[in-house]
Coordinates of C-alpha atoms (C1' of nucleotides) in Angstrom, one line a residue:
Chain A
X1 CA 1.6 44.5 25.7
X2 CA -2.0 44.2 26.8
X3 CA -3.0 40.6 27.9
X4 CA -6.7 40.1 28.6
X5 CA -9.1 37.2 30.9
X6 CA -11.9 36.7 29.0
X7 CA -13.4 34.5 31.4
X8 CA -13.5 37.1 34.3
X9 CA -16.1 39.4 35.4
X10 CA -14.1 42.5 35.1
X11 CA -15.2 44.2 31.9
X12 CA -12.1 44.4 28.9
X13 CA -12.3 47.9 28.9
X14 CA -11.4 48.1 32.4
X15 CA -8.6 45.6 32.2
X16 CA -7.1 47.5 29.3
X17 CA -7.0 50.5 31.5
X18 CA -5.6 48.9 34.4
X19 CA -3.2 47.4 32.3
X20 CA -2.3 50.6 30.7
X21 CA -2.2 52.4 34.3
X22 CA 0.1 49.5 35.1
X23 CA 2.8 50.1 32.6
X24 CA 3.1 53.4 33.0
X25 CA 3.4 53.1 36.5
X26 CA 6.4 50.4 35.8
X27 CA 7.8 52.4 33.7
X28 CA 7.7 50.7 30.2
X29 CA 5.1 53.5 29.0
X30 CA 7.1 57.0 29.3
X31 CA 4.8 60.5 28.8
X32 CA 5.2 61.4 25.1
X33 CA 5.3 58.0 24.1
X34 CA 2.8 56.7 21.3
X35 CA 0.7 53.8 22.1
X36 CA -1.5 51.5 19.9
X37 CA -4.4 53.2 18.1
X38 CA -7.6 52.2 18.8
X39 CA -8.1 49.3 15.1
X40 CA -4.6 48.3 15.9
X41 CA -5.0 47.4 19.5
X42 CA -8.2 45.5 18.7
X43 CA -7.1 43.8 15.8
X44 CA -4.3 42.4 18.1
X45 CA -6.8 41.4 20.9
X46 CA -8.9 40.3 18.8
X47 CA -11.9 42.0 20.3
X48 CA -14.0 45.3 18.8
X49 CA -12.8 49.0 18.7
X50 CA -15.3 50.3 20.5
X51 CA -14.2 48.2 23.5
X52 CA -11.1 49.7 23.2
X53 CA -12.5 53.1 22.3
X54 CA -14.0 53.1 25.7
X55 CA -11.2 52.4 27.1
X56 CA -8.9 55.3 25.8
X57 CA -11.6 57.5 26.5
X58 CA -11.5 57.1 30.4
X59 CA -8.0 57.0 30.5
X60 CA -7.8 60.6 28.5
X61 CA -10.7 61.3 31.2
X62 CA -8.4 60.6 33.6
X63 CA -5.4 62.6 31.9
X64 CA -3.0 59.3 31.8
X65 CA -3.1 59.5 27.8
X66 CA -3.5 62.9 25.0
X67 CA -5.1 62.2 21.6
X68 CA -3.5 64.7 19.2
X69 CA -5.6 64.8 16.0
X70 CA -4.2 63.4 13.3
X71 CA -1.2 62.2 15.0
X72 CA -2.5 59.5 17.3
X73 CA -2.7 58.9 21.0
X74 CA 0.3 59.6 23.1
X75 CA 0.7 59.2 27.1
X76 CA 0.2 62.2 28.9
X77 CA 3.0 64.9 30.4
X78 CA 2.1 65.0 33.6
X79 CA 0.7 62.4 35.3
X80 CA -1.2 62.0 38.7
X81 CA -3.7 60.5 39.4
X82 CA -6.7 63.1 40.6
X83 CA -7.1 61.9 44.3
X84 CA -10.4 63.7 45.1
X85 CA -12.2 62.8 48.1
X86 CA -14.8 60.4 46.8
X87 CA -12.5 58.3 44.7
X88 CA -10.4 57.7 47.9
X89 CA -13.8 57.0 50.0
X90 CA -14.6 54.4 47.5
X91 CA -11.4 52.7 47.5
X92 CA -10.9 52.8 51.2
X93 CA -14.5 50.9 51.2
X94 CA -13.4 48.3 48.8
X95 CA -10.0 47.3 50.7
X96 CA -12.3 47.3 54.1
X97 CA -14.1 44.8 52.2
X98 CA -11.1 43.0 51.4
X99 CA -9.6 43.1 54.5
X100 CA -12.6 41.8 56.2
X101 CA -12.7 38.8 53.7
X102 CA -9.0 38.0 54.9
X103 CA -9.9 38.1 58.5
X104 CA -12.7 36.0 58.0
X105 CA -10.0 34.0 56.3
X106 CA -8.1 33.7 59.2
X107 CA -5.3 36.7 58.4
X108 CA -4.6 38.6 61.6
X109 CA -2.8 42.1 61.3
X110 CA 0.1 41.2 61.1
X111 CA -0.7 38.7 58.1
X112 CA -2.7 40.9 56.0
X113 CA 0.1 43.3 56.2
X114 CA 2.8 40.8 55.1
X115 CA 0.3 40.2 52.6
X116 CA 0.2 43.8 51.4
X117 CA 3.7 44.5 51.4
X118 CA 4.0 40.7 49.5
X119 CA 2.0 42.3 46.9
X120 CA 3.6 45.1 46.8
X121 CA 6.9 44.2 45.9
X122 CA 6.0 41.9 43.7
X123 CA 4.4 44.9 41.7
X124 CA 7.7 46.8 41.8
X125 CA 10.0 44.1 41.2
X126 CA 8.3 41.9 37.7
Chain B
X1 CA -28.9 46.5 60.8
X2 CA -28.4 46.3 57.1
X3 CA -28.1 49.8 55.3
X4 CA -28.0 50.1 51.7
X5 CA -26.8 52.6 49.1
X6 CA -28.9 52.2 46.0
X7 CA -27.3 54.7 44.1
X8 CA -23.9 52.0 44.5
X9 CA -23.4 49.9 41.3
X10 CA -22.5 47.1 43.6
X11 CA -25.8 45.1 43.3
X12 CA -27.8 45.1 46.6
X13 CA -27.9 40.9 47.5
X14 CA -24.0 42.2 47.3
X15 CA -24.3 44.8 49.7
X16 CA -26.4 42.4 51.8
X17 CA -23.9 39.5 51.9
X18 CA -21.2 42.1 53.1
X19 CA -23.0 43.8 55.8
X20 CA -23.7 40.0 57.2
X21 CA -20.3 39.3 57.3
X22 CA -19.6 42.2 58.7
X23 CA -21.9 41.7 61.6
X24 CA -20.6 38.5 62.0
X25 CA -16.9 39.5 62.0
X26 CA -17.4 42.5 64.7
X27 CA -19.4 39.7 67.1
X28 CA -23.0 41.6 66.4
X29 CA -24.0 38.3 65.0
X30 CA -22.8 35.3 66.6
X31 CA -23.5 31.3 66.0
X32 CA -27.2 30.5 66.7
X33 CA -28.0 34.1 66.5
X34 CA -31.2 34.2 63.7
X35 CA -31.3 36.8 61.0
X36 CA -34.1 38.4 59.9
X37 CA -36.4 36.7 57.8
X38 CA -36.4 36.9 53.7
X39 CA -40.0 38.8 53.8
X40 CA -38.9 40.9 56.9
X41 CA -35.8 42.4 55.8
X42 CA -37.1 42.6 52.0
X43 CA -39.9 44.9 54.1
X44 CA -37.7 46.5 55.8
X45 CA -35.1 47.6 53.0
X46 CA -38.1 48.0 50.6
X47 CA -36.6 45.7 48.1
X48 CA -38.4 42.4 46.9
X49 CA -37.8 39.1 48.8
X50 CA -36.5 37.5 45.9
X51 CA -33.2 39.4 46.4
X52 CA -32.7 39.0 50.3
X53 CA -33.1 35.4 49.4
X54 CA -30.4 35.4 46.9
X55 CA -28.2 37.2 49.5
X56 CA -29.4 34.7 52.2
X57 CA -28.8 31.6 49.6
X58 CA -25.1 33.0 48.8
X59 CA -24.0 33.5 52.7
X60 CA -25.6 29.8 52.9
X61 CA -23.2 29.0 50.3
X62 CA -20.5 30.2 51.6
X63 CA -21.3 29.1 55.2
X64 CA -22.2 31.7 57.0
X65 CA -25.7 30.9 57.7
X66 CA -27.9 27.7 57.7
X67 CA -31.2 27.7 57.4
X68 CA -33.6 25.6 59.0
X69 CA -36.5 24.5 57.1
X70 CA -39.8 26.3 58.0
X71 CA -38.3 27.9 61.0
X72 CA -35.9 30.5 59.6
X73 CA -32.5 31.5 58.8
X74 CA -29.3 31.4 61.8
X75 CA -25.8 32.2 61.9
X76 CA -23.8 29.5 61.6
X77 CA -21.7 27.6 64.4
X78 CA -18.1 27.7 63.0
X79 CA -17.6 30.5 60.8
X80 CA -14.5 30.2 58.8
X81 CA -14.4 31.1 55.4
X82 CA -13.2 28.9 52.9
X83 CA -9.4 30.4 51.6
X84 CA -9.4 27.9 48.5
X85 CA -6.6 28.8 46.1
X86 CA -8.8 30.7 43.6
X87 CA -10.0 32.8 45.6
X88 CA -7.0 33.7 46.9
X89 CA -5.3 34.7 43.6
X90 CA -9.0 36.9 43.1
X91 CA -8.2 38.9 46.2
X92 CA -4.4 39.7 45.4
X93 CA -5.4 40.6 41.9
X94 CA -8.3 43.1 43.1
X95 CA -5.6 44.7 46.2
X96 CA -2.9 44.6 43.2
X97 CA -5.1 47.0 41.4
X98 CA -6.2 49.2 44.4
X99 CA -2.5 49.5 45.3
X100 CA -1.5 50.2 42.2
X101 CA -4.3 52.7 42.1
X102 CA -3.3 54.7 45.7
X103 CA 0.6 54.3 44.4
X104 CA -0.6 56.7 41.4
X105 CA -2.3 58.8 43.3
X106 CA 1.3 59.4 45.3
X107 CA 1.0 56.8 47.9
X108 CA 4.2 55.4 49.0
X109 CA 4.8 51.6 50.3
X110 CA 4.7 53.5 53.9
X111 CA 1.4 55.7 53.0
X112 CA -0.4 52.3 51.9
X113 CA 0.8 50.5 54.8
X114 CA -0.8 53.2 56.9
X115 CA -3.6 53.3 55.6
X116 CA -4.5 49.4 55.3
X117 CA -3.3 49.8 59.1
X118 CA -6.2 52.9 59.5
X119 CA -8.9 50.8 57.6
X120 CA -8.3 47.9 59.3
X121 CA -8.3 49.7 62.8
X122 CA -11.5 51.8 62.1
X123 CA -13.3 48.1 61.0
X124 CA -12.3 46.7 64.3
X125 CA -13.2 49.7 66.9
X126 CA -16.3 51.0 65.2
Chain C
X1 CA -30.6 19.1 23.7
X2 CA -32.7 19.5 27.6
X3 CA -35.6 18.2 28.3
X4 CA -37.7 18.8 31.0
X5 CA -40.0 16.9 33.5
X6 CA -42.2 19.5 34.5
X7 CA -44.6 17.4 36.6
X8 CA -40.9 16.7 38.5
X9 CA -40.7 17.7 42.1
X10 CA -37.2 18.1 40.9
X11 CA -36.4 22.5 40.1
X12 CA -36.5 22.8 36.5
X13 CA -33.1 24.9 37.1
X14 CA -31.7 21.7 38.8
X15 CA -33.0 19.3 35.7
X16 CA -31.1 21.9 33.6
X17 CA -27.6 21.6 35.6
X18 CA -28.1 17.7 35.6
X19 CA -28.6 17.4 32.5
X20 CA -25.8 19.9 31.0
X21 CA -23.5 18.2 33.5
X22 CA -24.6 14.6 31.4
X23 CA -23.9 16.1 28.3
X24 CA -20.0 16.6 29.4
X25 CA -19.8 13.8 30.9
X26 CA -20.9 12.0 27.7
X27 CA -18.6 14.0 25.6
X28 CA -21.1 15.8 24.0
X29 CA -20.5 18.9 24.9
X30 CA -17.0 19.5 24.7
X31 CA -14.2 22.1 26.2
X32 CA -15.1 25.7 24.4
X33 CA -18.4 24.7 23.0
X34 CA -20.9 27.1 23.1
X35 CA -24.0 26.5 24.8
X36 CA -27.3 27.9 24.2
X37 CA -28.0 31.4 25.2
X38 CA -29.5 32.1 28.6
X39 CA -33.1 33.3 26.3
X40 CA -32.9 30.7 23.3
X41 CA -32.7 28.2 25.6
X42 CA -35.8 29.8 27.7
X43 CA -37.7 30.1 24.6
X44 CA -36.6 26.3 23.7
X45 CA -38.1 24.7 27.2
X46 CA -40.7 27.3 27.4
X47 CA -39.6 28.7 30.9
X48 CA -38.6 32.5 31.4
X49 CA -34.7 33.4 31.3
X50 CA -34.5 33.8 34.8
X51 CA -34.9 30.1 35.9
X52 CA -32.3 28.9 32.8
X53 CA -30.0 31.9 34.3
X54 CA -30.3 30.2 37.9
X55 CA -29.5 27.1 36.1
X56 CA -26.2 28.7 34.4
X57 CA -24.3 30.5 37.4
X58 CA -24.5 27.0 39.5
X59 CA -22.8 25.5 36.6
X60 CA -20.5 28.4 36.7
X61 CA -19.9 28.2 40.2
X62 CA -18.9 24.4 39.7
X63 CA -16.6 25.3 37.0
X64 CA -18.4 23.3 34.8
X65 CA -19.1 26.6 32.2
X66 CA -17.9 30.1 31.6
X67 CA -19.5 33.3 30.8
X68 CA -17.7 35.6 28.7
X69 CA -19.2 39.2 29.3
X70 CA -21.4 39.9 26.4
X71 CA -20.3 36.8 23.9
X72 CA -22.0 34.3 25.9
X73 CA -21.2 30.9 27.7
X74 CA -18.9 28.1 27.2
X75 CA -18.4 24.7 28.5
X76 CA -14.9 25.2 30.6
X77 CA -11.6 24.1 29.6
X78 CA -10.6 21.6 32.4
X79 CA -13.7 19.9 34.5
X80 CA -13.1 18.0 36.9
X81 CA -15.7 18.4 39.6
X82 CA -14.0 19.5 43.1
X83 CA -14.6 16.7 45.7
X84 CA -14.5 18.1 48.8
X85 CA -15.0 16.0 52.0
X86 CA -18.4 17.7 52.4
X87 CA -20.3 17.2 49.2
X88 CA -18.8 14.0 49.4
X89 CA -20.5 12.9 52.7
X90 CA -23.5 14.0 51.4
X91 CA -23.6 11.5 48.6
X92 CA -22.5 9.0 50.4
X93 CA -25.6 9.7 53.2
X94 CA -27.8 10.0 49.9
X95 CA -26.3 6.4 48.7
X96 CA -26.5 4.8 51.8
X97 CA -30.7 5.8 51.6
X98 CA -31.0 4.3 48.4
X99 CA -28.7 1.5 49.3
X100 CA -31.1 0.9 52.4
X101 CA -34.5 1.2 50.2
X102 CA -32.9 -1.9 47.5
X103 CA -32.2 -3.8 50.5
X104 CA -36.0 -3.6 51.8
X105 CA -37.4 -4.5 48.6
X106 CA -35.1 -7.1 48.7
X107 CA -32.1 -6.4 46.7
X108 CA -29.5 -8.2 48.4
X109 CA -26.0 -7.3 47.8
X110 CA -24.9 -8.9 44.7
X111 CA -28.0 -8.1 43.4
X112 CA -27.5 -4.0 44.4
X113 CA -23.9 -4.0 42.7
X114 CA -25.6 -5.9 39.7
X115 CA -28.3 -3.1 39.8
X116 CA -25.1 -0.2 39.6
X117 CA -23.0 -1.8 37.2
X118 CA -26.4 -2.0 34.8
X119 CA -26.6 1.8 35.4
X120 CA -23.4 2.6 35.3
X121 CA -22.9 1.0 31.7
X122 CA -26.2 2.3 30.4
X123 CA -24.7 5.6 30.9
X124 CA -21.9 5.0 29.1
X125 CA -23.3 3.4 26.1
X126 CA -26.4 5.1 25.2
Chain D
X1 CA -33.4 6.2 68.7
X2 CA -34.5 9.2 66.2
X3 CA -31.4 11.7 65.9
X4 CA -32.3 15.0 63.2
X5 CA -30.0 16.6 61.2
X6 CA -32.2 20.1 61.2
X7 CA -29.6 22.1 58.8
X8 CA -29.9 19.4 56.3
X9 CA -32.4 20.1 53.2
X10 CA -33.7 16.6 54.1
X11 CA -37.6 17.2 55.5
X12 CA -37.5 16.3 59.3
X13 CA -40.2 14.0 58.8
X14 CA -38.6 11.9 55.6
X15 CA -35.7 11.7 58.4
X16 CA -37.7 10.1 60.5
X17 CA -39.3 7.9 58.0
X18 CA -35.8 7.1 56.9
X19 CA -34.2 6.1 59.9
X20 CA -37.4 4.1 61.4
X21 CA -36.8 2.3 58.0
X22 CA -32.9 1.9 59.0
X23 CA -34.1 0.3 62.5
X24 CA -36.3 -2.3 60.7
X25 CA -34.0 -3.4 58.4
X26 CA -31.7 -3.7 61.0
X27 CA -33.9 -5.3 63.6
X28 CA -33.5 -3.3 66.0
X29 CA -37.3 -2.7 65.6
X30 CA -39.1 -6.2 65.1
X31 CA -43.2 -6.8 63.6
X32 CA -45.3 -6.0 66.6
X33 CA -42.8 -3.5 68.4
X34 CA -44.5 -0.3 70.0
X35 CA -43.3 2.6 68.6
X36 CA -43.5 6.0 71.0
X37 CA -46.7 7.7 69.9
X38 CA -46.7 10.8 68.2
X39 CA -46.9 13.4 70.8
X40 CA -43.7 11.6 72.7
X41 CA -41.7 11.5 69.9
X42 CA -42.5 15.2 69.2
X43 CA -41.6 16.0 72.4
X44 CA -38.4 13.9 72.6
X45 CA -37.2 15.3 69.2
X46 CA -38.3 18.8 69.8
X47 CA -40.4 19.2 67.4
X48 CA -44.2 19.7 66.2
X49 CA -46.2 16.8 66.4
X50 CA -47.8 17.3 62.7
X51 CA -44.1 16.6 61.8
X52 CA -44.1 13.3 63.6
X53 CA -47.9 12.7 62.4
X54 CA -46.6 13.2 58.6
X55 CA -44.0 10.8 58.8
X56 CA -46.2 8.0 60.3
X57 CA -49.0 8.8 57.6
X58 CA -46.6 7.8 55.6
X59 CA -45.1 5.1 57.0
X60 CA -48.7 3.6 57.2
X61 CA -48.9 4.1 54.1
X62 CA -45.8 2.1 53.0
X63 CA -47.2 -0.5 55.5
X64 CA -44.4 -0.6 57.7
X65 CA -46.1 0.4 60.1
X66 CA -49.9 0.1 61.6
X67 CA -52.1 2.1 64.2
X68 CA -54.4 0.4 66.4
X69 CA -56.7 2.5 67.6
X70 CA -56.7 2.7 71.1
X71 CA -53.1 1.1 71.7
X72 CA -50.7 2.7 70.0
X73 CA -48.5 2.6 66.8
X74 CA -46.8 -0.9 66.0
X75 CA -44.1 -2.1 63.5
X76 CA -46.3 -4.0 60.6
X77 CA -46.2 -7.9 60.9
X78 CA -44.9 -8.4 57.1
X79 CA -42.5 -6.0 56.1
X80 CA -41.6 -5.5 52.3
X81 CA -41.3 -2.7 50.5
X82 CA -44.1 -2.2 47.8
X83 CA -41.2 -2.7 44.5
X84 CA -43.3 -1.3 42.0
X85 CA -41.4 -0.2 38.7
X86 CA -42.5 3.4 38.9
X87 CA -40.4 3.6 42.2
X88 CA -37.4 1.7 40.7
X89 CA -37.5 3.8 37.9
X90 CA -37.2 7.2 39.8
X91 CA -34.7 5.1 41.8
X92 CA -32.5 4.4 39.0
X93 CA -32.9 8.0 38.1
X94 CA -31.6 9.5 41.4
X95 CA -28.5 6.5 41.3
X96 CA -27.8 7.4 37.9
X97 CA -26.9 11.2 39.2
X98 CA -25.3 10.2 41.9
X99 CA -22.9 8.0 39.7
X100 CA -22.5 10.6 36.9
X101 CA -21.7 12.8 40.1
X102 CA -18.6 10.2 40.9
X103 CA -17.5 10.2 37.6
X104 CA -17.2 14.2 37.3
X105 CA -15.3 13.6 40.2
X106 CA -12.6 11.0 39.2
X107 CA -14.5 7.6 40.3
X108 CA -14.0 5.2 37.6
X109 CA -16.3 2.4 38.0
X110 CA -14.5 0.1 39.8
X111 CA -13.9 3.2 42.5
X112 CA -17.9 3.4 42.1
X113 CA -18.3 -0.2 43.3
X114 CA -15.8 -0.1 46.0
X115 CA -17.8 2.7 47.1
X116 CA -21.0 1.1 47.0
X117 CA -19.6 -1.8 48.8
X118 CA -18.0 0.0 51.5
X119 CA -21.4 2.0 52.1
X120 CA -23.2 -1.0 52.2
X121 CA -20.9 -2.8 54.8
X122 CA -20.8 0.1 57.0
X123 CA -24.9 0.1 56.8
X124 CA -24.9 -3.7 58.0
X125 CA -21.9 -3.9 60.4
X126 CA -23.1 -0.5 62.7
Chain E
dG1 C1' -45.0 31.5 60.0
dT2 C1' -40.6 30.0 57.1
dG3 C1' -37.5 29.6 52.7
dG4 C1' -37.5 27.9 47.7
dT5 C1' -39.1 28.1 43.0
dC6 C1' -41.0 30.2 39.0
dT7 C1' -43.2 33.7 36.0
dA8 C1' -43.5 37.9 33.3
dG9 C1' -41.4 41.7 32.5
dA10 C1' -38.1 45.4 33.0
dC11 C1' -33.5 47.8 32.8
dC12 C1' -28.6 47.7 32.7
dA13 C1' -23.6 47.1 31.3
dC14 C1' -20.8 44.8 28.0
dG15 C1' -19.0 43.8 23.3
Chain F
dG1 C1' -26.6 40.2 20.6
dT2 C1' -25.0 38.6 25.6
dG3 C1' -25.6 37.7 30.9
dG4 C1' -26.9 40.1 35.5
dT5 C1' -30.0 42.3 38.5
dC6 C1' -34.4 43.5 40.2
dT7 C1' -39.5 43.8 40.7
dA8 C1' -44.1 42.2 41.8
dG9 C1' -46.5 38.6 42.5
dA10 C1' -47.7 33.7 42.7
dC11 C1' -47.5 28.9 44.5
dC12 C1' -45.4 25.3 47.0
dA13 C1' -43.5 22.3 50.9
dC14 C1' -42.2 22.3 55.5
dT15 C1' -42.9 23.3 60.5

DNA sequence: GTGGTCTAGACCACG
DNA sequence: GTGGTCTAGACCACT
């Protein structure tokens, strides 16, 4: 369910989250539906609870999952993501960053959008 | 010329590299052109020399700039960054997750198409 | 497991690479072995963490070891040293200096070979 | 007659002792040959003469080459390079990298020779 | 003047 | 515990 790269520099906790985000956003993680708790999910990954703690407790942060006491962690009703102003300024700096590594690649325009929609459907489709 | 946000948990040599390229990609910097020097900048962004040099021996790296010994620091003649396969799969994992990102916020494939399209027109007129 | 030639013109963080890259080579450091931490090994050669750090991300960056975020670093899984053109003419400009230095003391050409097979093999063996 | 590589981390003035070296051996410079003084050279090669006055200090030094005071700077009558076994050793030293560097890269040892070989026909024939 | 290296020490995020 | 970043200051070689 959750696969993790050890060996890069993006911390577990956030590749559990994205990975979380991910399924739901495919589809394979419906709102109601019960996912790992936290012992469970590290025993299987072989890594601490508290990694995965921290984890669960940005994506509840971020309303994508509900912890019901003494039933266990669920994902949300409603989801949307909160697109406030400085969360969208932040992202829009990292793709410029990006997109300036491309050109410097050699992408023009045109390429970095094939690129983008290449990605995107590859997202949707797998 | 270089502006940094020290508040940002993106380490500053970071910030430095980028800004360089960026220069160098908008034509502010071109090849021969010489950058400031390690102790000047570091003065100048109140930071220590030690980390303009890291910046300066990273862009080196990466081919950017060439320094000359005892003279200073230049941009270099052909500028073309290196698109070796790694690297490659780094960038389309990092835009996987901003897309991914913007399609939960309610972006469409047509809303994130536009707005690559904005960013990237903003980085080239500005 | 390092040893260092202080009185060396040669960076103490370049000794460390060189001789980290030896152990591999000999097989003495194996794929997934641990090496020391970034501080032990400080503590060990009596130089601060920074310079053995310095040391560690070159190695990194020539896929020789990984980092694993808070465990600590590993001798990579596949090495195999990337040979591009570049690095490649640089040795070759370094050999052909060396190369010309045996010849004016009076090496002649069987006598240079003789010199690199007794180098070669005493790298093997011992 | 003296071309410099000022981007390489090679000093300019262990170029020039290198490739005065290079002429020797290859006779294009013979005993008793002038060699351009040091402000000529310095103004030929674009540089300051200190650099130029460094690299025939040392050349003295290795006896290749002698000042007469009054006349000008001469190639030394006998030419042999001082083979004590502190140099060979730091030689061997710097070769044995450079072969461990071929290795890491594929060479196996008969690749290593061929190289060798090749270098040191394409430092006699040109 | 230039960049490169190193020290001694600090703080941080991650697991 | 781990590695990564940064500071403040020093020394060095090169030009």
């Amino acid at each position: 369910m959750v696969s993790l790269d050890y060996k890069s520099n993006k911390p577990i906790y956030e590749q559990i989250i994205e990975q979380m985000k991910f399924h739901v956003m495919k589809g394979y993680l419906k709102p109601g539906d019960a996912i790992p708790s936290v012992r469970k999910l590290a025993l299987e990954l072989n890594i601490t609870p508290g990694t995965v703690s921290k984890a669960y407790q940005e994506l509840e942060r971020q309303q994508i999952i509900e912890t019901i006491r003494g039933k266990g962690t669920f994902i949300a009703g409603e989801i949307r993501l909160i697109a406030d102003e400085v969360k969208l300024q932040e992202m829009k700096k990292r793709l410029q960053t990006e997109i300036m590594e491309l050109k410097m690649m050699g992408y023009d325009k045109k390429g970095i959008i094939e690129l983008i929609k290449e990605i995107y459907e590859e997202m949707i489709v797998c």
